Amino acid sequence: MAFFKKKPSGAPAPPKSTAREWADSLLFAVVVASLFRWSTAEAYVIPSPSMEGTLLVGEYLVVSKLHYGPITPQTPLQVPLTHQTDPLFHLKSYSDLIQLPTYRFPGFSEIKRNDVVVFHVPFEAQYPADLRDNYVKRCVAVAGDQFELRNGQLLVNGQVAPSQGALEHKYFIQTTENNDDVQRDFRAQRVTDYHLTAADQLIYDNEGKPALQNNARYGPGYEVDCTPTAAAFFRAQPYVRGVVAEVEPAGQPAPWGPALFPDNPDYPATEVAPATPGLRHWNQDNYGPLAVPKKGQTVQLTPQNAAVYYKLILRYEHNAGIALRATGHDLTILQNGKPLTSYTFKQNYYFMMGDNRHNSLDSRFWGFVPEDLVVGKAVLVWLSVDPYADFLHKIRWSRLFHSVS
């Protein structure tokens, strides 16, 4: 007696149920989409004005992974097509139980100056490196460069760097009055970052006497972030008394927020690092000079540059036993309790800045971006939605399928 029936040779398989077919199709689609997202390209949206006027709030980007080469995941245990949390319930969508070393496959391009780059932020240590927030900035200095800002002017290797994109700076626009023409022209010139100053504003000296009167720099008006072209437009308007570029003077620390790197080498902590000779009082317009580390480069570690290299050696280079010792004004990097006098870098680093120079959280605050945090190159705006416009004017039609440069 046969206990098992052998399926006749060549018999057709039983048909799949509709639910099984849908499940198989969905699984296949998720696998293909995940592979494409990892290896080829990914879509991102611009949430902030830090890259205006090159990239606008509400624009959707295509970011190429092929240019610099895709990098293998560090965190393999995560829900496909999610980042940090699931989109429905906002629950944690990954486990950091397994953390893998990463490898970048060859790309067809190196990271170049003026590339618009998407990368994982160097801070947010509470997340694995490949699951931190993604920022988009312009690479203004590559490994081996010397970077500097003088009165807002970018210098690389001692030479004035050619500007790329539509850079924005902060201006004070003094107006005769707040009227509808101002708001209309702000919209026409795509000025979204502005605030109204108090009427008859006065600046007082230490003795309480008025030091600056109601002139083209102070008084009723607007502080705005806009391009030089837009600033020239406003200078010609009848309701404008004057337009002044706001530049933070050299030698004065940033007047707001945390200290800049390297005075604050562990951003976003607000504490200023112990005094470091020759590196204090940089601001957003006068910054540096600062050398960008290069793979294979050996640097001598001194009290003057310890704050610059400490975080790199500790976190990005994955060295054990690293600590920072402060003795008065002197900083010393230690490894296993002994002073580290020199160091050879294991990877390249980059200096990233937003094109909206006075409204961008970038390398001036948290320092260099290591190569293994780079995601890809922004190449195309495929959709542009104006969050400030009414329904009929939401789509910026002239920006659709606009190349990023």
CSV table of C-alpha atoms in Angstrom, one decimal:
chain,number,residue,atom,x,y,z
A,1,MET,CA,0.0,0.0,0.0
A,2,ALA,CA,1.4,3.4,-1.0
A,3,PHE,CA,1.5,5.9,1.8
A,4,PHE,CA,2.5,8.8,-0.5
A,5,LYS,CA,1.2,9.6,-3.9
A,6,LYS,CA,3.8,10.7,-6.4
A,7,LYS,CA,2.9,13.7,-8.5
A,8,PRO,CA,2.6,12.6,-12.1
A,9,SER,CA,5.6,13.8,-14.2
A,10,GLY,CA,4.8,17.0,-16.0
A,11,ALA,CA,1.7,17.7,-14.0
A,12,PRO,CA,1.0,21.5,-13.8
A,13,ALA,CA,1.5,23.3,-10.5
A,14,PRO,CA,-1.7,24.3,-8.8
A,15,PRO,CA,-2.7,27.9,-9.6
A,16,LYS,CA,-1.7,30.6,-7.1
A,17,SER,CA,-4.4,32.4,-5.3
A,18,THR,CA,-5.0,36.0,-6.0
A,19,ALA,CA,-3.6,37.0,-2.6
A,20,ARG,CA,-0.4,35.0,-3.2
A,21,GLU,CA,0.0,36.6,-6.6
A,22,TRP,CA,-0.3,40.1,-5.1
A,23,ALA,CA,2.1,39.2,-2.3
A,24,ASP,CA,4.7,37.9,-4.7
A,25,SER,CA,4.3,41.0,-6.9
A,26,LEU,CA,4.7,43.3,-3.9
A,27,LEU,CA,7.7,41.5,-2.6
A,28,PHE,CA,9.4,41.6,-6.1
A,29,ALA,CA,8.6,45.4,-6.3
A,30,VAL,CA,10.1,46.1,-2.9
A,31,VAL,CA,13.2,44.2,-3.7
A,32,VAL,CA,13.7,45.9,-7.0
A,33,ALA,CA,13.0,49.4,-5.5
A,34,SER,CA,15.4,48.8,-2.6
A,35,LEU,CA,18.2,47.7,-4.9
A,36,PHE,CA,17.6,50.6,-7.2
A,37,ARG,CA,17.5,53.0,-4.3
A,38,TRP,CA,20.7,51.6,-2.9
A,39,SER,CA,22.7,51.3,-6.1
A,40,THR,CA,21.5,53.8,-8.6
A,41,ALA,CA,19.4,56.8,-7.5
A,42,GLU,CA,17.1,58.1,-4.7
A,43,ALA,CA,14.6,60.9,-4.4
A,44,TYR,CA,14.9,63.6,-1.7
A,45,VAL,CA,12.9,66.6,-0.8
A,46,ILE,CA,14.3,70.0,0.2
A,47,PRO,CA,12.8,70.9,3.6
A,48,SER,CA,14.7,74.1,4.4
A,49,PRO,CA,16.0,77.3,2.6
A,50,SER,CA,19.7,76.5,3.2
A,51,MET,CA,20.4,76.0,-0.5
A,52,GLU,CA,18.3,78.9,-1.8
A,53,GLY,CA,18.4,80.3,-4.4
A,54,THR,CA,20.0,77.2,-6.1
A,55,LEU,CA,17.5,74.8,-4.6
A,56,LEU,CA,14.1,75.9,-3.3
A,57,VAL,CA,12.0,74.7,-0.4
A,58,GLY,CA,9.6,72.0,-1.6
A,59,GLU,CA,11.8,70.8,-4.5
A,60,TYR,CA,12.2,67.0,-5.1
A,61,LEU,CA,15.6,65.9,-6.2
A,62,VAL,CA,17.1,62.9,-8.0
A,63,VAL,CA,20.3,62.0,-6.2
A,64,SER,CA,22.7,59.8,-8.2
A,65,LYS,CA,24.5,57.0,-6.3
A,66,LEU,CA,26.5,56.1,-9.5
A,67,HIS,CA,28.6,59.3,-9.6
A,68,TYR,CA,30.6,58.5,-6.4
A,69,GLY,CA,29.7,54.9,-6.1
A,70,PRO,CA,27.0,53.2,-3.9
A,71,ILE,CA,28.1,52.3,-0.4
A,72,THR,CA,27.1,49.1,1.3
A,73,PRO,CA,24.6,49.4,4.3
A,74,GLN,CA,26.0,49.6,7.8
A,75,THR,CA,22.6,48.7,9.3
A,76,PRO,CA,21.2,45.6,7.5
A,77,LEU,CA,18.2,45.1,9.9
A,78,GLN,CA,15.8,47.7,8.8
A,79,VAL,CA,12.3,47.9,7.1
A,80,PRO,CA,12.8,48.3,3.4
A,81,LEU,CA,12.2,51.8,1.9
A,82,THR,CA,12.2,53.5,5.4
A,83,HIS,CA,14.6,55.9,7.2
A,84,GLN,CA,14.7,55.9,11.0
A,85,THR,CA,10.9,55.4,11.4
A,86,ASP,CA,8.0,54.0,9.4
A,87,PRO,CA,5.9,56.6,7.7
A,88,LEU,CA,2.5,55.4,9.1
A,89,PHE,CA,3.0,55.0,12.9
A,90,HIS,CA,6.4,56.7,13.2
A,91,LEU,CA,7.9,53.8,15.1
A,92,LYS,CA,11.5,52.8,14.9
A,93,SER,CA,12.0,50.9,11.7
A,94,TYR,CA,15.5,49.4,12.3
A,95,SER,CA,17.6,47.4,14.7
A,96,ASP,CA,21.2,48.3,15.4
A,97,LEU,CA,21.9,44.8,16.8
A,98,ILE,CA,24.1,44.2,13.7
A,99,GLN,CA,26.5,46.9,12.5
A,100,LEU,CA,28.6,46.0,9.4
A,101,PRO,CA,31.7,47.6,8.0
A,102,THR,CA,30.9,49.6,4.8
A,103,TYR,CA,32.5,49.5,1.4
A,104,ARG,CA,32.0,52.0,-1.4
A,105,PHE,CA,31.9,50.5,-4.9
A,106,PRO,CA,33.7,52.5,-7.6
A,107,GLY,CA,31.9,55.4,-9.2
A,108,PHE,CA,32.6,57.3,-12.4
A,109,SER,CA,33.4,60.6,-10.7
A,110,GLU,CA,35.3,61.9,-7.7
A,111,ILE,CA,33.7,64.5,-5.4
A,112,LYS,CA,34.6,67.8,-6.9
A,113,ARG,CA,34.5,71.4,-5.7
A,114,ASN,CA,31.1,72.9,-6.4
A,115,ASP,CA,29.3,69.6,-6.5
A,116,VAL,CA,25.9,69.6,-4.8
A,117,VAL,CA,26.2,66.7,-2.4
A,118,VAL,CA,23.8,64.7,-0.3
A,119,PHE,CA,25.3,63.2,2.9
A,120,HIS,CA,24.5,61.9,6.3
A,121,VAL,CA,25.0,64.5,9.0
A,122,PRO,CA,28.2,64.0,11.0
A,123,PHE,CA,26.3,64.5,14.3
A,124,GLU,CA,23.2,62.7,15.5
A,125,ALA,CA,25.3,60.0,17.2
A,126,GLN,CA,22.1,58.4,18.6
A,127,TYR,CA,21.5,56.9,15.1
A,128,PRO,CA,23.7,54.5,13.1
A,129,ALA,CA,25.7,56.5,10.5
A,130,ASP,CA,23.7,55.4,7.5
A,131,LEU,CA,20.4,56.3,9.2
A,132,ARG,CA,21.2,59.8,10.2
A,133,ASP,CA,19.3,62.7,8.6
A,134,ASN,CA,20.4,63.6,5.0
A,135,TYR,CA,21.6,67.1,4.3
A,136,VAL,CA,22.2,68.7,0.9
A,137,LYS,CA,25.0,71.3,0.6
A,138,ARG,CA,27.6,72.4,-1.9
A,139,CYS,CA,31.1,71.0,-1.6
A,140,VAL,CA,33.3,74.1,-1.4
A,141,ALA,CA,36.6,72.4,-0.5
A,142,VAL,CA,37.9,68.9,-1.2
A,143,ALA,CA,40.5,66.8,0.6
A,144,GLY,CA,43.9,68.5,0.5
A,145,ASP,CA,42.4,72.0,0.0
A,146,GLN,CA,42.9,75.0,2.3
A,147,PHE,CA,39.6,76.8,2.9
A,148,GLU,CA,38.9,80.3,4.1
A,149,LEU,CA,36.2,83.0,4.2
A,150,ARG,CA,37.2,86.7,4.2
A,151,ASN,CA,34.4,89.1,4.6
A,152,GLY,CA,32.0,86.6,3.0
A,153,GLN,CA,34.4,85.9,0.0
A,154,LEU,CA,35.3,82.2,-0.5
A,155,LEU,CA,39.0,81.5,-0.9
A,156,VAL,CA,40.4,78.0,-1.7
A,157,ASN,CA,44.2,77.5,-1.6
A,158,GLY,CA,44.6,81.2,-1.3
A,159,GLN,CA,42.7,82.1,-4.5
A,160,VAL,CA,39.2,83.6,-4.8
A,161,ALA,CA,37.0,80.6,-5.7
A,162,PRO,CA,34.6,81.1,-8.6
A,163,SER,CA,31.0,81.2,-7.4
A,164,GLN,CA,28.6,78.5,-8.5
A,165,GLY,CA,24.8,78.5,-8.2
A,166,ALA,CA,22.7,81.4,-7.0
A,167,LEU,CA,24.3,82.4,-3.7
A,168,GLU,CA,22.2,84.2,-1.1
A,169,HIS,CA,23.5,86.6,1.5
A,170,LYS,CA,21.9,88.6,4.3
A,171,TYR,CA,20.9,92.2,3.6
A,172,PHE,CA,19.1,94.9,5.5
A,173,ILE,CA,16.5,96.7,3.4
A,174,GLN,CA,15.2,99.9,4.9
A,175,THR,CA,11.8,100.9,3.6
A,176,THR,CA,9.7,104.0,3.9
A,177,GLU,CA,6.8,102.0,5.1
A,178,ASN,CA,5.4,98.4,5.1
A,179,ASN,CA,3.1,98.2,2.1
A,180,ASP,CA,1.7,95.7,-0.3
A,181,ASP,CA,4.4,96.5,-2.8
A,182,VAL,CA,7.1,95.1,-0.5
A,183,GLN,CA,5.3,91.8,0.0
A,184,ARG,CA,4.5,91.5,-3.7
A,185,ASP,CA,8.1,92.0,-4.7
A,186,PHE,CA,9.3,89.6,-2.1
A,187,ARG,CA,7.2,86.9,-3.8
A,188,ALA,CA,8.3,88.0,-7.3
A,189,GLN,CA,12.0,87.8,-6.2
A,190,ARG,CA,11.4,84.5,-4.4
A,191,VAL,CA,12.5,86.0,-1.0
A,192,THR,CA,11.1,83.7,1.6
A,193,ASP,CA,13.5,84.4,4.5
A,194,TYR,CA,12.8,87.9,5.9
A,195,HIS,CA,11.6,89.5,9.1
A,196,LEU,CA,10.4,93.0,9.9
A,197,THR,CA,12.6,95.2,12.2
A,198,ALA,CA,11.1,97.5,14.7
A,199,ALA,CA,10.3,101.0,13.6
A,200,ASP,CA,12.7,103.8,14.6
A,201,GLN,CA,15.2,101.2,15.9
A,202,LEU,CA,18.1,102.8,17.7
A,203,ILE,CA,21.5,101.2,18.7
A,204,TYR,CA,22.9,102.5,22.0
A,205,ASP,CA,26.5,102.6,23.2
A,206,ASN,CA,27.8,101.6,26.7
A,207,GLU,CA,26.8,104.9,28.2
A,208,GLY,CA,23.2,104.6,27.0
A,209,LYS,CA,23.5,107.2,24.3
A,210,PRO,CA,22.2,106.7,20.8
A,211,ALA,CA,25.1,105.5,18.7
A,212,LEU,CA,23.4,104.8,15.4
A,213,GLN,CA,20.3,106.6,14.2
A,214,ASN,CA,17.5,105.8,11.8
A,215,ASN,CA,19.6,105.4,8.6
A,216,ALA,CA,20.0,103.0,5.8
A,217,ARG,CA,21.5,100.3,8.1
A,218,TYR,CA,19.1,100.7,11.0
A,219,GLY,CA,15.4,101.6,11.4
A,220,PRO,CA,12.2,100.3,10.0
A,221,GLY,CA,12.8,97.7,7.3
A,222,TYR,CA,13.5,94.0,6.7
A,223,GLU,CA,16.4,91.6,7.2
A,224,VAL,CA,16.3,89.3,4.2
A,225,ASP,CA,18.3,86.5,2.7
A,226,CYS,CA,18.5,87.0,-1.1
A,227,THR,CA,20.7,87.0,-4.1
A,228,PRO,CA,22.8,90.0,-5.1
A,229,THR,CA,20.5,90.3,-8.2
A,230,ALA,CA,17.4,90.6,-5.9
A,231,ALA,CA,19.3,93.1,-3.7
A,232,ALA,CA,20.0,95.3,-6.8
A,233,PHE,CA,16.3,95.1,-7.7
A,234,PHE,CA,15.2,96.4,-4.3
A,235,ARG,CA,17.7,99.2,-4.4
A,236,ALA,CA,15.9,100.6,-7.4
A,237,GLN,CA,12.4,100.5,-5.8
A,238,PRO,CA,10.8,103.8,-4.7
A,239,TYR,CA,9.8,102.5,-1.3
A,240,VAL,CA,13.4,101.5,-0.4
A,241,ARG,CA,15.7,104.1,1.4
A,242,GLY,CA,18.7,101.8,1.3
A,243,VAL,CA,20.1,98.3,1.0
A,244,VAL,CA,23.1,97.2,3.0
A,245,ALA,CA,24.9,93.8,2.9
A,246,GLU,CA,25.3,92.4,6.5
A,247,VAL,CA,28.8,91.0,7.0
A,248,GLU,CA,30.1,89.8,10.4
A,249,PRO,CA,33.4,91.7,11.1
A,250,ALA,CA,36.6,89.6,11.4
A,251,GLY,CA,37.6,88.8,14.9
A,252,GLN,CA,34.1,88.9,16.3
A,253,PRO,CA,32.6,85.6,17.4
A,254,ALA,CA,29.2,84.5,15.9
A,255,PRO,CA,26.6,86.8,17.7
A,256,TRP,CA,24.0,84.0,18.1
A,257,GLY,CA,23.8,80.2,18.5
A,258,PRO,CA,26.7,77.9,19.4
A,259,ALA,CA,30.3,78.6,18.7
A,260,LEU,CA,31.6,77.6,15.3
A,261,PHE,CA,33.9,74.6,14.6
A,262,PRO,CA,36.6,74.1,15.9
A,263,ASP,CA,35.9,76.3,18.9
A,264,ASN,CA,33.0,73.9,19.5
A,265,PRO,CA,34.4,70.6,18.1
A,266,ASP,CA,31.5,68.5,19.5
A,267,TYR,CA,28.5,70.3,17.9
A,268,PRO,CA,25.5,70.3,18.6
A,269,ALA,CA,26.7,70.7,22.2
A,270,THR,CA,26.6,74.4,23.1
A,271,GLU,CA,29.7,74.4,25.3
A,272,VAL,CA,32.7,76.2,23.8
A,273,ALA,CA,35.9,74.1,23.8
A,274,PRO,CA,38.8,75.2,26.0
A,275,ALA,CA,40.6,78.2,24.5
A,276,THR,CA,42.6,77.2,21.5
A,277,PRO,CA,45.3,79.7,20.5
A,278,GLY,CA,44.8,81.2,17.0
A,279,LEU,CA,41.5,79.5,16.3
A,280,ARG,CA,39.0,81.5,18.3
A,281,HIS,CA,36.5,84.2,17.1
A,282,TRP,CA,35.7,82.8,13.7
A,283,ASN,CA,32.2,83.6,12.3
A,284,GLN,CA,30.1,82.9,9.2
A,285,ASP,CA,31.8,85.6,7.1
A,286,ASN,CA,35.4,85.4,8.4
A,287,TYR,CA,36.4,81.8,8.9
A,288,GLY,CA,39.7,80.0,8.6
A,289,PRO,CA,42.1,79.3,7.0
A,290,LEU,CA,41.5,75.6,7.7
A,291,ALA,CA,43.2,72.7,5.9
A,292,VAL,CA,40.9,69.8,4.8
A,293,PRO,CA,42.4,66.4,5.7
A,294,LYS,CA,43.3,64.0,2.9
A,295,LYS,CA,43.6,60.2,2.9
A,296,GLY,CA,47.2,59.2,3.6
A,297,GLN,CA,48.1,62.6,4.8
A,298,THR,CA,50.1,62.7,8.1
A,299,VAL,CA,49.7,65.7,10.3
A,300,GLN,CA,51.6,66.8,13.4
A,301,LEU,CA,49.2,67.2,16.4
A,302,THR,CA,49.7,70.4,18.4
A,303,PRO,CA,47.8,72.4,21.0
A,304,GLN,CA,46.8,74.7,18.1
A,305,ASN,CA,45.1,72.0,16.0
A,306,ALA,CA,44.0,69.4,18.5
A,307,ALA,CA,40.4,70.8,18.5
A,308,VAL,CA,40.3,70.5,14.7
A,309,TYR,CA,41.3,66.8,14.5
A,310,TYR,CA,40.0,65.4,17.8
A,311,LYS,CA,36.5,64.4,16.6
A,312,LEU,CA,37.8,63.1,13.3
A,313,ILE,CA,40.3,60.8,15.0
A,314,LEU,CA,37.8,59.6,17.6
A,315,ARG,CA,34.6,59.1,15.6
A,316,TYR,CA,35.2,59.1,11.9
A,317,GLU,CA,38.5,57.2,11.9
A,318,HIS,CA,37.1,54.6,14.4
A,319,ASN,CA,40.1,54.6,16.7
A,320,ALA,CA,39.9,53.2,20.3
A,321,GLY,CA,41.2,54.8,23.4
A,322,ILE,CA,41.0,58.5,22.2
A,323,ALA,CA,40.5,61.3,24.7
A,324,LEU,CA,41.1,65.1,24.8
A,325,ARG,CA,43.0,66.6,27.7
A,326,ALA,CA,42.9,70.3,28.5
A,327,THR,CA,45.7,71.9,30.5
A,328,GLY,CA,45.1,75.6,30.7
A,329,HIS,CA,44.9,76.8,27.1
A,330,ASP,CA,46.7,73.7,25.8
A,331,LEU,CA,44.8,70.8,24.3
A,332,THR,CA,46.3,67.3,23.9
A,333,ILE,CA,44.9,64.3,22.1
A,334,LEU,CA,45.6,61.1,24.0
A,335,GLN,CA,45.4,57.5,22.8
A,336,ASN,CA,45.3,54.9,25.7
A,337,GLY,CA,46.4,57.7,28.0
A,338,LYS,CA,49.5,58.7,26.0
A,339,PRO,CA,49.9,61.9,24.0
A,340,LEU,CA,49.4,61.4,20.2
A,341,THR,CA,51.9,63.5,18.4
A,342,SER,CA,51.0,62.7,14.8
A,343,TYR,CA,48.3,61.0,12.8
A,344,THR,CA,47.8,59.6,9.3
A,345,PHE,CA,44.2,59.9,8.0
A,346,LYS,CA,42.4,56.8,6.7
A,347,GLN,CA,39.9,58.6,4.4
A,348,ASN,CA,39.2,61.9,2.6
A,349,TYR,CA,37.2,64.8,4.1
A,350,TYR,CA,35.2,67.6,2.6
A,351,PHE,CA,33.9,71.1,3.6
A,352,MET,CA,30.3,71.6,2.8
A,353,MET,CA,28.3,74.9,2.8
A,354,GLY,CA,24.8,76.0,1.9
A,355,ASP,CA,24.3,78.5,-0.9
A,356,ASN,CA,22.2,80.6,1.5
A,357,ARG,CA,25.3,81.6,3.4
A,358,HIS,CA,23.7,83.2,6.4
A,359,ASN,CA,20.9,80.7,6.9
A,360,SER,CA,22.7,77.3,6.6
A,361,LEU,CA,23.7,74.8,9.2
A,362,ASP,CA,26.9,73.4,7.6
A,363,SER,CA,30.6,72.6,8.1
A,364,ARG,CA,31.2,76.0,9.7
A,365,PHE,CA,29.2,74.6,12.7
A,366,TRP,CA,30.1,70.9,12.8
A,367,GLY,CA,33.3,70.6,10.8
A,368,PHE,CA,34.4,68.3,8.0
A,369,VAL,CA,32.3,65.6,6.3
A,370,PRO,CA,34.0,62.2,6.0
A,371,GLU,CA,33.8,60.4,2.7
A,372,ASP,CA,32.0,57.4,4.2
A,373,LEU,CA,29.0,59.6,5.0
A,374,VAL,CA,28.6,60.9,1.5
A,375,VAL,CA,25.4,59.5,-0.1
A,376,GLY,CA,25.5,60.9,-3.7
A,377,LYS,CA,25.3,63.8,-6.1
A,378,ALA,CA,22.2,65.9,-6.6
A,379,VAL,CA,21.6,66.0,-10.4
A,380,LEU,CA,18.0,66.9,-11.2
A,381,VAL,CA,14.9,68.7,-9.8
A,382,TRP,CA,12.0,66.6,-11.0
A,383,LEU,CA,9.3,68.4,-9.1
A,384,SER,CA,9.1,71.8,-7.5
A,385,VAL,CA,6.2,72.7,-5.1
A,386,ASP,CA,5.9,76.1,-3.6
A,387,PRO,CA,4.7,75.7,0.0
A,388,TYR,CA,4.0,79.4,0.4
A,389,ALA,CA,1.8,79.7,-2.7
A,390,ASP,CA,-2.0,79.2,-3.2
A,391,PHE,CA,-3.4,76.1,-4.7
A,392,LEU,CA,-3.4,77.4,-8.3
A,393,HIS,CA,0.2,78.4,-8.1
A,394,LYS,CA,1.7,75.5,-6.1
A,395,ILE,CA,3.8,74.0,-9.0
A,396,ARG,CA,6.8,76.0,-10.1
A,397,TRP,CA,6.5,74.9,-13.7
A,398,SER,CA,9.8,76.5,-14.9
A,399,ARG,CA,11.7,74.5,-12.3
A,400,LEU,CA,10.5,71.0,-13.4
A,401,PHE,CA,13.3,68.7,-14.7
A,402,HIS,CA,15.8,71.5,-13.9
A,403,SER,CA,19.4,70.2,-13.7
A,404,VAL,CA,21.3,71.0,-10.5
A,405,SER,CA,24.5,72.9,-10.8
